[in-house]
Amino acid sequence: MGVVSPPKQPQQDRSRATRRRLLEAAVSCLAEHGWAGSTVSVVAERAGVSRGAAQHHFPTREALFTAAVEYVAEERSQALRALPAENRREVVAALVDLYTGPLFRAALHLWVAASNEEQLRGPVTELEARVGRESHRIAVELLRADESRPGVRETVQGLLDMARGLGLATLLTDDRPRRARVIAQWAALVDEALG
């Protein structure tokens, strides 16, 4: 009697899994090493695949990181959609957390790279505009904000801009105690402005 081998994973599933590992590795590399330190070889090694396999999925560095831009945009949108909506203070804190985490750090490195790399500028600009609109829409829902009232749209956008600014500040220092006070103040302001 022969040994029965477990069923093989279909090629299409393996290919999707490899692609996802490459994108996750690209995002991690960007968050940790920035654009200059994120080469196809480094990403392939981190993903546990050969450079040839990486280039099969993404023929150029720009193709890899353009796909990573889209992956980051989708991950950030999913993270926003998953935020809790119990109370406004928790929503404000969760929005700030989103902008102070690794997805934002990777996105920031992509922004900086896009400012110098023509091949990335268009895709990054387009995706960030889409993520910005989606972030605003989800924030409005979570905050139960009525944008027909004067100033409400600007209040929500100000909150998102403030969260992005705190994300930038976090790149250089761990300012959690100060950030907690800022979040509390902004939550109070948002609650007052939204009624």
Short mmCIF file of N, CA and C in Angstrom, two decimals:
data_model
loop_
_atom_site.label_atom_id
_atom_site.label_comp_id
_atom_site.label_asym_id
_atom_site.label_seq_id
_atom_site.Cartn_x
_atom_site.Cartn_y
_atom_site.Cartn_z
N MET A 1 0.85 -1.18 0.00
CA MET A 1 0.00 0.00 0.00
C MET A 1 0.90 1.24 0.00
N GLY A 2 0.63 2.19 -0.91
CA GLY A 2 1.45 3.39 -1.06
C GLY A 2 1.06 4.49 -0.09
N VAL A 3 1.94 5.44 0.06
CA VAL A 3 1.70 6.60 0.92
C VAL A 3 0.84 7.59 0.15
N VAL A 4 -0.19 8.06 0.78
CA VAL A 4 -1.09 9.03 0.14
C VAL A 4 -0.56 10.43 0.45
N SER A 5 -0.29 11.19 -0.60
CA SER A 5 0.18 12.56 -0.44
C SER A 5 -1.00 13.47 -0.20
N PRO A 6 -0.80 14.51 0.60
CA PRO A 6 -1.90 15.48 0.78
C PRO A 6 -2.17 16.18 -0.55
N PRO A 7 -3.41 16.60 -0.75
CA PRO A 7 -3.72 17.27 -2.02
C PRO A 7 -2.88 18.53 -2.18
N LYS A 8 -2.44 18.75 -3.39
CA LYS A 8 -1.64 19.94 -3.68
C LYS A 8 -2.53 21.18 -3.76
N GLN A 9 -1.96 22.28 -3.35
CA GLN A 9 -2.65 23.55 -3.45
C GLN A 9 -2.65 23.94 -4.93
N PRO A 10 -3.78 24.32 -5.48
CA PRO A 10 -3.80 24.70 -6.90
C PRO A 10 -2.81 25.83 -7.18
N GLN A 11 -2.24 25.81 -8.38
CA GLN A 11 -1.23 26.79 -8.79
C GLN A 11 -1.72 28.22 -8.59
N GLN A 12 -2.97 28.46 -8.95
CA GLN A 12 -3.51 29.82 -8.84
C GLN A 12 -3.50 30.30 -7.38
N ASP A 13 -3.84 29.39 -6.45
CA ASP A 13 -3.82 29.76 -5.03
C ASP A 13 -2.39 30.03 -4.55
N ARG A 14 -1.45 29.19 -4.99
CA ARG A 14 -0.05 29.40 -4.60
C ARG A 14 0.46 30.73 -5.15
N SER A 15 0.07 31.02 -6.38
CA SER A 15 0.50 32.27 -7.01
C SER A 15 -0.05 33.48 -6.25
N ARG A 16 -1.32 33.41 -5.87
CA ARG A 16 -1.94 34.50 -5.09
C ARG A 16 -1.24 34.66 -3.74
N ALA A 17 -0.93 33.53 -3.11
CA ALA A 17 -0.27 33.56 -1.80
C ALA A 17 1.13 34.18 -1.93
N THR A 18 1.85 33.82 -2.99
CA THR A 18 3.19 34.39 -3.22
C THR A 18 3.09 35.88 -3.45
N ARG A 19 2.14 36.28 -4.26
CA ARG A 19 1.94 37.72 -4.55
C ARG A 19 1.65 38.48 -3.26
N ARG A 20 0.77 37.93 -2.43
CA ARG A 20 0.42 38.60 -1.18
C ARG A 20 1.65 38.70 -0.27
N ARG A 21 2.43 37.63 -0.16
CA ARG A 21 3.65 37.67 0.67
C ARG A 21 4.60 38.74 0.16
N LEU A 22 4.72 38.86 -1.15
CA LEU A 22 5.60 39.89 -1.73
C LEU A 22 5.10 41.28 -1.38
N LEU A 23 3.80 41.50 -1.49
CA LEU A 23 3.25 42.83 -1.17
C LEU A 23 3.41 43.15 0.31
N GLU A 24 3.15 42.17 1.18
CA GLU A 24 3.32 42.39 2.61
C GLU A 24 4.78 42.67 2.94
N ALA A 25 5.68 41.94 2.30
CA ALA A 25 7.11 42.17 2.51
C ALA A 25 7.52 43.55 2.00
N ALA A 26 6.98 43.97 0.87
CA ALA A 26 7.30 45.30 0.32
C ALA A 26 6.85 46.39 1.29
N VAL A 27 5.67 46.24 1.85
CA VAL A 27 5.16 47.23 2.81
C VAL A 27 6.04 47.25 4.06
N SER A 28 6.38 46.06 4.57
CA SER A 28 7.25 46.00 5.76
C SER A 28 8.60 46.63 5.49
N CYS A 29 9.18 46.33 4.34
CA CYS A 29 10.49 46.91 3.99
C CYS A 29 10.40 48.43 3.92
N LEU A 30 9.36 48.93 3.28
CA LEU A 30 9.20 50.38 3.20
C LEU A 30 9.07 51.00 4.58
N ALA A 31 8.26 50.37 5.44
CA ALA A 31 8.06 50.92 6.78
C ALA A 31 9.36 50.91 7.59
N GLU A 32 10.19 49.89 7.39
CA GLU A 32 11.41 49.76 8.19
C GLU A 32 12.63 50.44 7.56
N HIS A 33 12.75 50.35 6.23
CA HIS A 33 13.98 50.79 5.57
C HIS A 33 13.80 51.96 4.60
N GLY A 34 12.55 52.37 4.34
CA GLY A 34 12.33 53.43 3.37
C GLY A 34 12.56 52.96 1.95
N TRP A 35 12.41 53.87 1.01
CA TRP A 35 12.53 53.55 -0.41
C TRP A 35 13.93 53.07 -0.77
N ALA A 36 14.95 53.77 -0.30
CA ALA A 36 16.32 53.44 -0.67
C ALA A 36 16.72 52.04 -0.24
N GLY A 37 16.22 51.58 0.90
CA GLY A 37 16.60 50.27 1.41
C GLY A 37 15.67 49.15 0.98
N SER A 38 14.70 49.47 0.16
CA SER A 38 13.70 48.46 -0.24
C SER A 38 13.90 48.08 -1.70
N THR A 39 14.75 47.10 -1.92
CA THR A 39 15.00 46.60 -3.28
C THR A 39 14.18 45.34 -3.51
N VAL A 40 14.08 44.93 -4.75
CA VAL A 40 13.36 43.70 -5.08
C VAL A 40 14.02 42.51 -4.37
N SER A 41 15.34 42.48 -4.33
CA SER A 41 16.05 41.38 -3.66
C SER A 41 15.72 41.32 -2.18
N VAL A 42 15.72 42.46 -1.52
CA VAL A 42 15.40 42.50 -0.09
C VAL A 42 13.97 42.04 0.14
N VAL A 43 13.05 42.52 -0.69
CA VAL A 43 11.64 42.14 -0.55
C VAL A 43 11.48 40.64 -0.79
N ALA A 44 12.11 40.11 -1.85
CA ALA A 44 12.00 38.68 -2.16
C ALA A 44 12.52 37.84 -1.00
N GLU A 45 13.66 38.23 -0.45
CA GLU A 45 14.22 37.49 0.68
C GLU A 45 13.27 37.49 1.87
N ARG A 46 12.72 38.66 2.18
CA ARG A 46 11.79 38.75 3.31
C ARG A 46 10.53 37.93 3.06
N ALA A 47 10.08 37.87 1.80
CA ALA A 47 8.88 37.11 1.46
C ALA A 47 9.15 35.61 1.38
N GLY A 48 10.44 35.23 1.38
CA GLY A 48 10.79 33.82 1.31
C GLY A 48 10.66 33.24 -0.09
N VAL A 49 10.88 34.09 -1.11
CA VAL A 49 10.82 33.62 -2.50
C VAL A 49 12.10 34.05 -3.21
N SER A 50 12.33 33.45 -4.36
CA SER A 50 13.51 33.83 -5.14
C SER A 50 13.27 35.17 -5.81
N ARG A 51 14.36 35.80 -6.19
CA ARG A 51 14.26 37.06 -6.94
C ARG A 51 13.50 36.82 -8.25
N GLY A 52 13.75 35.67 -8.87
CA GLY A 52 13.05 35.32 -10.12
C GLY A 52 11.55 35.21 -9.92
N ALA A 53 11.13 34.62 -8.81
CA ALA A 53 9.70 34.52 -8.52
C ALA A 53 9.10 35.91 -8.31
N ALA A 54 9.87 36.77 -7.62
CA ALA A 54 9.40 38.15 -7.40
C ALA A 54 9.24 38.85 -8.74
N GLN A 55 10.23 38.68 -9.61
CA GLN A 55 10.16 39.36 -10.91
C GLN A 55 9.13 38.74 -11.84
N HIS A 56 8.76 37.49 -11.59
CA HIS A 56 7.65 36.89 -12.36
C HIS A 56 6.36 37.65 -12.06
N HIS A 57 6.15 37.96 -10.80
CA HIS A 57 4.93 38.69 -10.40
C HIS A 57 5.03 40.18 -10.68
N PHE A 58 6.23 40.73 -10.47
CA PHE A 58 6.45 42.17 -10.62
C PHE A 58 7.74 42.37 -11.40
N PRO A 59 7.66 42.61 -12.71
CA PRO A 59 8.86 42.67 -13.55
C PRO A 59 9.86 43.78 -13.18
N THR A 60 9.38 44.83 -12.54
CA THR A 60 10.27 45.93 -12.18
C THR A 60 10.03 46.34 -10.73
N ARG A 61 10.96 47.05 -10.18
CA ARG A 61 10.83 47.59 -8.82
C ARG A 61 9.62 48.51 -8.74
N GLU A 62 9.45 49.33 -9.77
CA GLU A 62 8.31 50.25 -9.79
C GLU A 62 6.99 49.50 -9.80
N ALA A 63 6.93 48.39 -10.57
CA ALA A 63 5.70 47.58 -10.61
C ALA A 63 5.40 47.00 -9.23
N LEU A 64 6.44 46.53 -8.54
CA LEU A 64 6.26 45.96 -7.20
C LEU A 64 5.73 47.02 -6.24
N PHE A 65 6.36 48.18 -6.23
CA PHE A 65 5.96 49.18 -5.25
C PHE A 65 4.70 49.92 -5.64
N THR A 66 4.38 49.97 -6.92
CA THR A 66 3.09 50.51 -7.33
C THR A 66 1.98 49.59 -6.83
N ALA A 67 2.19 48.27 -6.97
CA ALA A 67 1.22 47.31 -6.43
C ALA A 67 1.16 47.41 -4.91
N ALA A 68 2.30 47.67 -4.28
CA ALA A 68 2.33 47.83 -2.83
C ALA A 68 1.52 49.06 -2.41
N VAL A 69 1.57 50.12 -3.22
CA VAL A 69 0.77 51.32 -2.95
C VAL A 69 -0.70 50.93 -2.90
N GLU A 70 -1.13 50.19 -3.88
CA GLU A 70 -2.54 49.78 -3.93
C GLU A 70 -2.87 48.87 -2.75
N TYR A 71 -1.97 47.97 -2.42
CA TYR A 71 -2.18 47.07 -1.29
C TYR A 71 -2.30 47.87 0.01
N VAL A 72 -1.41 48.83 0.21
CA VAL A 72 -1.47 49.68 1.40
C VAL A 72 -2.79 50.44 1.44
N ALA A 73 -3.20 50.99 0.31
CA ALA A 73 -4.45 51.74 0.25
C ALA A 73 -5.63 50.86 0.66
N GLU A 74 -5.67 49.64 0.15
CA GLU A 74 -6.77 48.73 0.47
C GLU A 74 -6.71 48.31 1.94
N GLU A 75 -5.52 48.02 2.44
CA GLU A 75 -5.38 47.65 3.85
C GLU A 75 -5.82 48.79 4.77
N ARG A 76 -5.44 50.02 4.42
CA ARG A 76 -5.84 51.17 5.24
C ARG A 76 -7.35 51.35 5.19
N SER A 77 -7.96 51.17 4.03
CA SER A 77 -9.41 51.29 3.92
C SER A 77 -10.11 50.21 4.73
N GLN A 78 -9.60 48.98 4.68
CA GLN A 78 -10.19 47.90 5.47
C GLN A 78 -10.05 48.18 6.96
N ALA A 79 -8.90 48.69 7.37
CA ALA A 79 -8.69 49.03 8.77
C ALA A 79 -9.68 50.10 9.21
N LEU A 80 -9.92 51.09 8.36
CA LEU A 80 -10.90 52.13 8.68
C LEU A 80 -12.30 51.55 8.81
N ARG A 81 -12.68 50.69 7.87
CA ARG A 81 -14.03 50.11 7.91
C ARG A 81 -14.23 49.26 9.16
N ALA A 82 -13.16 48.73 9.73
CA ALA A 82 -13.25 47.86 10.90
C ALA A 82 -13.23 48.62 12.22
N LEU A 83 -13.08 49.94 12.17
CA LEU A 83 -13.00 50.72 13.41
C LEU A 83 -14.31 50.62 14.19
N PRO A 84 -14.22 50.61 15.52
CA PRO A 84 -15.44 50.55 16.34
C PRO A 84 -16.16 51.90 16.33
N ALA A 85 -17.45 51.87 16.52
CA ALA A 85 -18.22 53.12 16.52
C ALA A 85 -18.98 53.30 17.83
N GLU A 86 -18.40 52.85 18.94
CA GLU A 86 -19.10 52.94 20.22
C GLU A 86 -19.33 54.39 20.65
N ASN A 87 -18.24 55.16 20.71
CA ASN A 87 -18.41 56.57 21.06
C ASN A 87 -17.36 57.39 20.32
N ARG A 88 -17.59 58.66 20.28
CA ARG A 88 -16.73 59.53 19.46
C ARG A 88 -15.29 59.56 19.95
N ARG A 89 -15.07 59.51 21.25
CA ARG A 89 -13.69 59.53 21.74
C ARG A 89 -12.94 58.30 21.24
N GLU A 90 -13.61 57.13 21.27
CA GLU A 90 -12.98 55.90 20.78
C GLU A 90 -12.73 55.98 19.27
N VAL A 91 -13.66 56.60 18.54
CA VAL A 91 -13.47 56.76 17.10
C VAL A 91 -12.28 57.66 16.82
N VAL A 92 -12.20 58.79 17.53
CA VAL A 92 -11.06 59.70 17.35
C VAL A 92 -9.75 58.97 17.66
N ALA A 93 -9.71 58.25 18.76
CA ALA A 93 -8.49 57.51 19.13
C ALA A 93 -8.15 56.45 18.08
N ALA A 94 -9.15 55.75 17.57
CA ALA A 94 -8.91 54.71 16.57
C ALA A 94 -8.41 55.32 15.26
N LEU A 95 -8.94 56.47 14.87
CA LEU A 95 -8.47 57.14 13.66
C LEU A 95 -7.01 57.56 13.82
N VAL A 96 -6.67 58.09 14.98
CA VAL A 96 -5.28 58.48 15.23
C VAL A 96 -4.38 57.25 15.21
N ASP A 97 -4.83 56.16 15.82
CA ASP A 97 -4.04 54.93 15.81
C ASP A 97 -3.75 54.46 14.40
N LEU A 98 -4.71 54.61 13.53
CA LEU A 98 -4.52 54.20 12.14
C LEU A 98 -3.40 55.01 11.48
N TYR A 99 -3.32 56.28 11.82
CA TYR A 99 -2.30 57.15 11.24
C TYR A 99 -0.95 57.09 11.97
N THR A 100 -0.89 56.36 13.06
CA THR A 100 0.38 56.24 13.77
C THR A 100 0.94 54.83 13.69
N GLY A 101 0.32 53.97 12.88
CA GLY A 101 0.75 52.59 12.77
C GLY A 101 1.63 52.32 11.56
N PRO A 102 1.99 51.05 11.36
CA PRO A 102 2.92 50.68 10.29
C PRO A 102 2.38 50.91 8.87
N LEU A 103 1.06 50.82 8.68
CA LEU A 103 0.53 51.07 7.33
C LEU A 103 0.74 52.53 6.94
N PHE A 104 0.54 53.43 7.89
CA PHE A 104 0.77 54.84 7.58
C PHE A 104 2.26 55.10 7.34
N ARG A 105 3.12 54.46 8.13
CA ARG A 105 4.56 54.63 7.96
C ARG A 105 4.98 54.18 6.56
N ALA A 106 4.46 53.04 6.12
CA ALA A 106 4.78 52.56 4.76
C ALA A 106 4.23 53.53 3.72
N ALA A 107 3.01 54.00 3.93
CA ALA A 107 2.43 54.95 2.97
C ALA A 107 3.26 56.23 2.91
N LEU A 108 3.74 56.67 4.04
CA LEU A 108 4.56 57.89 4.08
C LEU A 108 5.84 57.71 3.27
N HIS A 109 6.48 56.57 3.42
CA HIS A 109 7.69 56.30 2.63
C HIS A 109 7.36 56.29 1.14
N LEU A 110 6.19 55.78 0.80
CA LEU A 110 5.78 55.80 -0.61
C LEU A 110 5.57 57.23 -1.09
N TRP A 111 4.99 58.08 -0.25
CA TRP A 111 4.79 59.48 -0.64
C TRP A 111 6.12 60.14 -0.92
N VAL A 112 7.08 59.92 -0.01
CA VAL A 112 8.40 60.54 -0.18
C VAL A 112 9.05 60.02 -1.46
N ALA A 113 8.98 58.71 -1.68
CA ALA A 113 9.57 58.13 -2.89
C ALA A 113 8.88 58.69 -4.13
N ALA A 114 7.56 58.84 -4.08
CA ALA A 114 6.81 59.36 -5.23
C ALA A 114 7.17 60.80 -5.54
N SER A 115 7.61 61.54 -4.54
CA SER A 115 8.01 62.93 -4.81
C SER A 115 9.27 62.98 -5.66
N ASN A 116 10.07 61.89 -5.64
CA ASN A 116 11.30 61.85 -6.41
C ASN A 116 11.27 60.87 -7.58
N GLU A 117 10.33 59.93 -7.57
CA GLU A 117 10.26 58.88 -8.59
C GLU A 117 9.03 59.11 -9.46
N GLU A 118 9.25 59.55 -10.67
CA GLU A 118 8.14 59.87 -11.58
C GLU A 118 7.19 58.68 -11.78
N GLN A 119 7.76 57.44 -11.84
CA GLN A 119 6.93 56.27 -12.09
C GLN A 119 5.93 56.01 -10.96
N LEU A 120 6.25 56.44 -9.77
CA LEU A 120 5.37 56.23 -8.62
C LEU A 120 4.39 57.39 -8.40
N ARG A 121 4.73 58.57 -8.87
CA ARG A 121 3.95 59.76 -8.52
C ARG A 121 2.47 59.63 -8.90
N GLY A 122 2.19 59.24 -10.12
CA GLY A 122 0.79 59.12 -10.56
C GLY A 122 0.00 58.12 -9.74
N PRO A 123 0.49 56.87 -9.64
CA PRO A 123 -0.27 55.89 -8.85
C PRO A 123 -0.43 56.27 -7.39
N VAL A 124 0.61 56.82 -6.78
CA VAL A 124 0.53 57.19 -5.37
C VAL A 124 -0.47 58.34 -5.18
N THR A 125 -0.39 59.33 -6.04
CA THR A 125 -1.31 60.48 -5.93
C THR A 125 -2.76 60.04 -6.11
N GLU A 126 -2.99 59.21 -7.11
CA GLU A 126 -4.36 58.73 -7.39
C GLU A 126 -4.89 57.89 -6.23
N LEU A 127 -4.08 56.97 -5.73
CA LEU A 127 -4.54 56.12 -4.63
C LEU A 127 -4.72 56.89 -3.34
N GLU A 128 -3.84 57.83 -3.05
CA GLU A 128 -4.00 58.62 -1.84
C GLU A 128 -5.26 59.48 -1.89
N ALA A 129 -5.60 59.98 -3.08
CA ALA A 129 -6.85 60.73 -3.22
C ALA A 129 -8.04 59.82 -2.92
N ARG A 130 -7.99 58.60 -3.44
CA ARG A 130 -9.07 57.64 -3.20
C ARG A 130 -9.15 57.28 -1.72
N VAL A 131 -8.00 57.01 -1.10
CA VAL A 131 -7.99 56.67 0.33
C VAL A 131 -8.47 57.86 1.16
N GLY A 132 -8.09 59.06 0.77
CA GLY A 132 -8.55 60.25 1.48
C GLY A 132 -10.06 60.39 1.46
N ARG A 133 -10.64 60.18 0.28
CA ARG A 133 -12.12 60.25 0.17
C ARG A 133 -12.78 59.15 1.00
N GLU A 134 -12.22 57.95 0.92
CA GLU A 134 -12.77 56.82 1.68
C GLU A 134 -12.61 57.04 3.18
N SER A 135 -11.47 57.56 3.61
CA SER A 135 -11.23 57.84 5.03
C SER A 135 -12.25 58.85 5.54
N HIS A 136 -12.48 59.89 4.76
CA HIS A 136 -13.43 60.92 5.16
C HIS A 136 -14.84 60.33 5.27
N ARG A 137 -15.23 59.55 4.26
CA ARG A 137 -16.57 58.96 4.25
C ARG A 137 -16.77 58.05 5.47
N ILE A 138 -15.79 57.22 5.76
CA ILE A 138 -15.90 56.30 6.89
C ILE A 138 -15.90 57.06 8.20
N ALA A 139 -15.07 58.09 8.32
CA ALA A 139 -15.05 58.90 9.54
C ALA A 139 -16.41 59.55 9.77
N VAL A 140 -17.03 60.06 8.71
CA VAL A 140 -18.36 60.65 8.83
C VAL A 140 -19.36 59.63 9.37
N GLU A 141 -19.30 58.41 8.83
CA GLU A 141 -20.20 57.35 9.30
C GLU A 141 -19.94 57.01 10.77
N LEU A 142 -18.67 56.78 11.11
CA LEU A 142 -18.34 56.37 12.48
C LEU A 142 -18.68 57.45 13.51
N LEU A 143 -18.50 58.70 13.11
CA LEU A 143 -18.78 59.81 14.02
C LEU A 143 -20.25 60.21 14.02
N ARG A 144 -21.01 59.57 13.12
CA ARG A 144 -22.44 59.90 12.95
C ARG A 144 -22.60 61.41 12.73
N ALA A 145 -21.80 61.91 11.80
CA ALA A 145 -21.75 63.35 11.53
C ALA A 145 -22.75 63.70 10.43
N ASP A 146 -23.43 64.81 10.60
CA ASP A 146 -24.39 65.31 9.61
C ASP A 146 -23.69 66.42 8.81
N GLU A 147 -23.19 66.06 7.63
CA GLU A 147 -22.43 67.02 6.83
C GLU A 147 -23.30 68.10 6.18
N SER A 148 -24.60 68.01 6.35
CA SER A 148 -25.44 69.09 5.83
C SER A 148 -25.36 70.32 6.74
N ARG A 149 -24.87 70.13 7.96
CA ARG A 149 -24.71 71.25 8.89
C ARG A 149 -23.41 72.00 8.58
N PRO A 150 -23.44 73.33 8.63
CA PRO A 150 -22.23 74.11 8.35
C PRO A 150 -21.09 73.75 9.29
N GLY A 151 -19.91 73.61 8.71
CA GLY A 151 -18.71 73.37 9.49
C GLY A 151 -18.42 71.90 9.83
N VAL A 152 -19.40 71.03 9.65
CA VAL A 152 -19.20 69.63 10.03
C VAL A 152 -18.18 68.96 9.12
N ARG A 153 -18.29 69.18 7.83
CA ARG A 153 -17.33 68.57 6.88
C ARG A 153 -15.90 68.99 7.23
N GLU A 154 -15.73 70.27 7.51
CA GLU A 154 -14.41 70.80 7.83
C GLU A 154 -13.90 70.24 9.16
N THR A 155 -14.81 70.02 10.12
CA THR A 155 -14.42 69.44 11.41
C THR A 155 -13.88 68.03 11.22
N VAL A 156 -14.59 67.23 10.42
CA VAL A 156 -14.14 65.86 10.16
C VAL A 156 -12.80 65.87 9.43
N GLN A 157 -12.67 66.73 8.43
CA GLN A 157 -11.41 66.79 7.69
C GLN A 157 -10.28 67.28 8.59
N GLY A 158 -10.58 68.24 9.46
CA GLY A 158 -9.57 68.71 10.42
C GLY A 158 -9.11 67.59 11.34
N LEU A 159 -10.03 66.73 11.76
CA LEU A 159 -9.68 65.59 12.59
C LEU A 159 -8.72 64.66 11.83
N LEU A 160 -9.02 64.37 10.58
CA LEU A 160 -8.15 63.49 9.79
C LEU A 160 -6.77 64.14 9.56
N ASP A 161 -6.76 65.44 9.32
CA ASP A 161 -5.49 66.15 9.14
C ASP A 161 -4.68 66.14 10.44
N MET A 162 -5.36 66.32 11.57
CA MET A 162 -4.68 66.27 12.86
C MET A 162 -4.11 64.88 13.10
N ALA A 163 -4.86 63.83 12.78
CA ALA A 163 -4.39 62.46 12.96
C ALA A 163 -3.14 62.20 12.10
N ARG A 164 -3.16 62.71 10.88
CA ARG A 164 -2.00 62.56 9.98
C ARG A 164 -0.79 63.29 10.57
N GLY A 165 -1.02 64.47 11.12
CA GLY A 165 0.07 65.23 11.74
C GLY A 165 0.66 64.49 12.94
N LEU A 166 -0.19 63.88 13.75
CA LEU A 166 0.32 63.09 14.87
C LEU A 166 1.10 61.88 14.38
N GLY A 167 0.65 61.33 13.25
CA GLY A 167 1.39 60.22 12.64
C GLY A 167 2.78 60.64 12.22
N LEU A 168 2.89 61.83 11.67
CA LEU A 168 4.21 62.35 11.28
C LEU A 168 5.09 62.57 12.51
N ALA A 169 4.52 63.12 13.57
CA ALA A 169 5.29 63.37 14.78
C ALA A 169 5.79 62.07 15.39
N THR A 170 5.02 61.01 15.26
CA THR A 170 5.37 59.72 15.82
C THR A 170 6.58 59.10 15.13
N LEU A 171 6.87 59.52 13.91
CA LEU A 171 8.01 58.97 13.20
C LEU A 171 9.32 59.24 13.93
N LEU A 172 9.39 60.37 14.60
CA LEU A 172 10.64 60.78 15.24
C LEU A 172 10.70 60.46 16.72
N THR A 173 9.58 60.53 17.40
CA THR A 173 9.58 60.29 18.84
C THR A 173 8.33 59.52 19.25
N ASP A 174 8.41 58.87 20.37
CA ASP A 174 7.24 58.21 20.94
C ASP A 174 6.57 59.23 21.85
N ASP A 175 5.51 59.81 21.35
CA ASP A 175 4.86 60.88 22.11
C ASP A 175 3.47 60.47 22.59
N ARG A 176 3.32 59.21 23.01
CA ARG A 176 2.01 58.71 23.45
C ARG A 176 1.36 59.54 24.56
N PRO A 177 2.09 59.96 25.59
CA PRO A 177 1.42 60.75 26.64
C PRO A 177 0.83 62.06 26.08
N ARG A 178 1.61 62.78 25.28
CA ARG A 178 1.10 64.03 24.68
C ARG A 178 -0.04 63.71 23.73
N ARG A 179 0.12 62.65 22.95
CA ARG A 179 -0.91 62.27 21.97
C ARG A 179 -2.24 61.96 22.68
N ALA A 180 -2.18 61.30 23.82
CA ALA A 180 -3.40 60.98 24.57
C ALA A 180 -4.14 62.26 24.96
N ARG A 181 -3.40 63.29 25.39
CA ARG A 181 -4.04 64.56 25.76
C ARG A 181 -4.64 65.25 24.54
N VAL A 182 -3.92 65.20 23.41
CA VAL A 182 -4.43 65.81 22.17
C VAL A 182 -5.70 65.10 21.71
N ILE A 183 -5.70 63.77 21.78
CA ILE A 183 -6.87 62.99 21.37
C ILE A 183 -8.07 63.35 22.25
N ALA A 184 -7.87 63.46 23.55
CA ALA A 184 -8.96 63.81 24.46
C ALA A 184 -9.53 65.18 24.10
N GLN A 185 -8.65 66.15 23.83
CA GLN A 185 -9.10 67.49 23.47
C GLN A 185 -9.85 67.49 22.15
N TRP A 186 -9.29 66.79 21.15
CA TRP A 186 -9.96 66.73 19.85
C TRP A 186 -11.30 66.01 19.93
N ALA A 187 -11.38 64.97 20.74
CA ALA A 187 -12.65 64.26 20.90
C ALA A 187 -13.71 65.19 21.47
N ALA A 188 -13.31 66.01 22.45
CA ALA A 188 -14.24 66.97 23.04
C ALA A 188 -14.68 68.01 22.01
N LEU A 189 -13.71 68.51 21.23
CA LEU A 189 -14.03 69.49 20.18
C LEU A 189 -14.96 68.89 19.12
N VAL A 190 -14.65 67.67 18.70
CA VAL A 190 -15.48 67.00 17.69
C VAL A 190 -16.89 66.78 18.24
N ASP A 191 -16.98 66.33 19.47
CA ASP A 191 -18.29 66.08 20.08
C ASP A 191 -19.10 67.37 20.14
N GLU A 192 -18.46 68.47 20.53
CA GLU A 192 -19.14 69.76 20.60
C GLU A 192 -19.56 70.24 19.21
N ALA A 193 -18.66 70.10 18.22
CA ALA A 193 -18.95 70.58 16.86
C ALA A 193 -20.02 69.76 16.17
N LEU A 194 -20.06 68.45 16.47
CA LEU A 194 -21.03 67.59 15.79
C LEU A 194 -22.35 67.47 16.50
N GLY A 195 -22.40 67.93 17.76
CA GLY A 195 -23.65 67.93 18.49
C GLY A 195 -24.01 66.60 19.09
#
